[in-house]
């Protein structure tokens, strides 16, 4: 079915590898956690501005907000931010409905 909500998921992958003439297999297993907002793709710029916005005051360092963005959206925003940064942000589009999302954090 179609997923309509943003939620984290654990993915377990098993791969069986063998040569054509062998009757035995090597089993490779890996587990991976998809973050809650993995259905968003980063963009350099938004093709259209989001229809609405929300402003929130958070007493937190910009670096910590950038790290949360990285973890929640599978991005690399924190590479561009250091302890002296005044702002951070990113632009994305949702893969489910193609709606834009822009996040901007400014040091208060």
PDB file of C-alpha atoms in Angstrom:
ATOM      1  CA  UNK A   1       0.000   0.000   0.000  1.00  0.00           C
ATOM      2  CA  UNK A   2       0.935   3.641  -0.211  1.00  0.00           C
ATOM      3  CA  UNK A   3       2.567   5.138   2.859  1.00  0.00           C
ATOM      4  CA  UNK A   4       0.973   8.429   3.764  1.00  0.00           C
ATOM      5  CA  UNK A   5       2.713   9.197   7.064  1.00  0.00           C
ATOM      6  CA  UNK A   6       6.307   9.968   7.903  1.00  0.00           C
ATOM      7  CA  UNK A   7       7.564   7.181  10.128  1.00  0.00           C
ATOM      8  CA  UNK A   8      10.873   5.453  10.711  1.00  0.00           C
ATOM      9  CA  UNK A   9      11.377   1.899   9.475  1.00  0.00           C
ATOM     10  CA  UNK A  10      13.906  -0.846  10.081  1.00  0.00           C
ATOM     11  CA  UNK A  11      15.047  -2.615   6.928  1.00  0.00           C
ATOM     12  CA  UNK A  12      16.706  -6.038   7.117  1.00  0.00           C
ATOM     13  CA  UNK A  13      18.463  -7.238   3.961  1.00  0.00           C
ATOM     14  CA  UNK A  14      19.760 -10.769   3.377  1.00  0.00           C
ATOM     15  CA  UNK A  15      21.789 -11.611   0.296  1.00  0.00           C
ATOM     16  CA  UNK A  16      22.742 -15.139  -0.742  1.00  0.00           C
ATOM     17  CA  UNK A  17      25.913 -15.347  -2.848  1.00  0.00           C
ATOM     18  CA  UNK A  18      27.299 -18.410  -4.596  1.00  0.00           C
ATOM     19  CA  UNK A  19      29.099 -19.457  -7.737  1.00  0.00           C
ATOM     20  CA  UNK A  20      27.100 -21.260 -10.430  1.00  0.00           C
ATOM     21  CA  UNK A  21      28.735 -24.606  -9.718  1.00  0.00           C
ATOM     22  CA  UNK A  22      28.613 -24.470  -5.911  1.00  0.00           C
ATOM     23  CA  UNK A  23      25.837 -25.894  -3.777  1.00  0.00           C
ATOM     24  CA  UNK A  24      26.714 -23.682  -0.797  1.00  0.00           C
ATOM     25  CA  UNK A  25      25.869 -20.047  -0.265  1.00  0.00           C
ATOM     26  CA  UNK A  26      27.435 -17.203   1.660  1.00  0.00           C
ATOM     27  CA  UNK A  27      24.795 -15.236   3.541  1.00  0.00           C
ATOM     28  CA  UNK A  28      25.334 -11.505   4.009  1.00  0.00           C
ATOM     29  CA  UNK A  29      22.993  -9.676   6.348  1.00  0.00           C
ATOM     30  CA  UNK A  30      22.673  -5.974   7.027  1.00  0.00           C
ATOM     31  CA  UNK A  31      20.152  -3.955   8.986  1.00  0.00           C
ATOM     32  CA  UNK A  32      19.462  -0.312   8.286  1.00  0.00           C
ATOM     33  CA  UNK A  33      17.166   2.209   9.942  1.00  0.00           C
ATOM     34  CA  UNK A  34      15.384   4.574   7.592  1.00  0.00           C
ATOM     35  CA  UNK A  35      14.755   7.857   9.393  1.00  0.00           C
ATOM     36  CA  UNK A  36      11.302   9.309   9.852  1.00  0.00           C
ATOM     37  CA  UNK A  37      11.569  11.821   6.996  1.00  0.00           C
ATOM     38  CA  UNK A  38      13.450   9.727   4.413  1.00  0.00           C
ATOM     39  CA  UNK A  39      10.850  10.480   1.706  1.00  0.00           C
ATOM     40  CA  UNK A  40      12.242  13.994   1.166  1.00  0.00           C
ATOM     41  CA  UNK A  41      14.856  14.786  -1.466  1.00  0.00           C
ATOM     42  CA  UNK A  42      17.200  17.770  -1.069  1.00  0.00           C
ATOM     43  CA  UNK A  43      17.124  20.555  -3.661  1.00  0.00           C
ATOM     44  CA  UNK A  44      19.485  23.461  -4.327  1.00  0.00           C
ATOM     45  CA  UNK A  45      16.487  25.785  -4.607  1.00  0.00           C
ATOM     46  CA  UNK A  46      12.737  25.359  -4.462  1.00  0.00           C
ATOM     47  CA  UNK A  47      10.795  25.446  -7.742  1.00  0.00           C
ATOM     48  CA  UNK A  48       7.935  27.118  -5.837  1.00  0.00           C
ATOM     49  CA  UNK A  49       7.640  28.587  -2.362  1.00  0.00           C
ATOM     50  CA  UNK A  50       5.757  26.500   0.217  1.00  0.00           C
ATOM     51  CA  UNK A  51       2.125  27.602   0.628  1.00  0.00           C
ATOM     52  CA  UNK A  52       2.465  28.012   4.399  1.00  0.00           C
ATOM     53  CA  UNK A  53       5.091  28.412   7.101  1.00  0.00           C
ATOM     54  CA  UNK A  54       5.684  28.046  10.819  1.00  0.00           C
ATOM     55  CA  UNK A  55       8.081  30.009  13.011  1.00  0.00           C
ATOM     56  CA  UNK A  56       9.308  28.549  16.287  1.00  0.00           C
ATOM     57  CA  UNK A  57      11.787  29.811  18.871  1.00  0.00           C
ATOM     58  CA  UNK A  58      14.148  27.092  20.042  1.00  0.00           C
ATOM     59  CA  UNK A  59      16.882  27.803  22.581  1.00  0.00           C
ATOM     60  CA  UNK A  60      19.435  25.572  20.894  1.00  0.00           C
ATOM     61  CA  UNK A  61      22.703  26.011  19.008  1.00  0.00           C
ATOM     62  CA  UNK A  62      22.560  26.082  15.205  1.00  0.00           C
ATOM     63  CA  UNK A  63      24.994  23.147  15.038  1.00  0.00           C
ATOM     64  CA  UNK A  64      22.633  20.935  17.026  1.00  0.00           C
ATOM     65  CA  UNK A  65      19.665  21.868  14.815  1.00  0.00           C
ATOM     66  CA  UNK A  66      21.747  21.103  11.707  1.00  0.00           C
ATOM     67  CA  UNK A  67      22.636  17.675  13.128  1.00  0.00           C
ATOM     68  CA  UNK A  68      18.941  16.962  13.793  1.00  0.00           C
ATOM     69  CA  UNK A  69      18.125  17.891  10.186  1.00  0.00           C
ATOM     70  CA  UNK A  70      20.865  15.503   9.006  1.00  0.00           C
ATOM     71  CA  UNK A  71      19.582  12.626  11.127  1.00  0.00           C
ATOM     72  CA  UNK A  72      15.883  13.154  10.422  1.00  0.00           C
ATOM     73  CA  UNK A  73      16.141  13.764   6.663  1.00  0.00           C
ATOM     74  CA  UNK A  74      19.320  11.839   5.709  1.00  0.00           C
ATOM     75  CA  UNK A  75      21.079  15.051   4.671  1.00  0.00           C
ATOM     76  CA  UNK A  76      24.515  16.593   5.222  1.00  0.00           C
ATOM     77  CA  UNK A  77      23.527  20.069   6.383  1.00  0.00           C
ATOM     78  CA  UNK A  78      25.895  20.031   9.358  1.00  0.00           C
ATOM     79  CA  UNK A  79      28.939  19.953   7.051  1.00  0.00           C
ATOM     80  CA  UNK A  80      28.219  23.587   6.186  1.00  0.00           C
ATOM     81  CA  UNK A  81      27.719  24.667   9.819  1.00  0.00           C
ATOM     82  CA  UNK A  82      30.166  25.299  12.650  1.00  0.00           C
ATOM     83  CA  UNK A  83      29.968  26.719  16.184  1.00  0.00           C
ATOM     84  CA  UNK A  84      30.068  30.271  14.808  1.00  0.00           C
ATOM     85  CA  UNK A  85      27.311  29.882  12.201  1.00  0.00           C
ATOM     86  CA  UNK A  86      24.370  32.247  12.462  1.00  0.00           C
ATOM     87  CA  UNK A  87      21.964  30.133  10.391  1.00  0.00           C
ATOM     88  CA  UNK A  88      21.402  26.835   8.640  1.00  0.00           C
ATOM     89  CA  UNK A  89      18.722  25.385   6.443  1.00  0.00           C
ATOM     90  CA  UNK A  90      17.771  23.288   3.483  1.00  0.00           C
ATOM     91  CA  UNK A  91      15.167  22.919   0.745  1.00  0.00           C
ATOM     92  CA  UNK A  92      13.449  19.636  -0.062  1.00  0.00           C
ATOM     93  CA  UNK A  93      10.577  18.130  -1.975  1.00  0.00           C
ATOM     94  CA  UNK A  94       8.406  15.258  -0.753  1.00  0.00           C
ATOM     95  CA  UNK A  95       8.521  12.174  -3.000  1.00  0.00           C
ATOM     96  CA  UNK A  96       4.928  11.226  -2.152  1.00  0.00           C
ATOM     97  CA  UNK A  97       3.140  14.398  -3.227  1.00  0.00           C
ATOM     98  CA  UNK A  98       5.869  16.655  -4.717  1.00  0.00           C
ATOM     99  CA  UNK A  99       5.177  19.385  -2.165  1.00  0.00           C
ATOM    100  CA  UNK A 100       8.091  21.655  -1.248  1.00  0.00           C
ATOM    101  CA  UNK A 101       9.557  21.920   2.257  1.00  0.00           C
ATOM    102  CA  UNK A 102      12.026  24.533   3.432  1.00  0.00           C
ATOM    103  CA  UNK A 103      13.708  24.567   6.840  1.00  0.00           C
ATOM    104  CA  UNK A 104      15.639  27.594   8.057  1.00  0.00           C
ATOM    105  CA  UNK A 105      17.134  28.093  11.501  1.00  0.00           C
ATOM    106  CA  UNK A 106      18.505  31.502  12.529  1.00  0.00           C
ATOM    107  CA  UNK A 107      20.488  32.253  15.652  1.00  0.00           C
ATOM    108  CA  UNK A 108      18.290  34.445  17.901  1.00  0.00           C
TER     109      UNK A 108
END
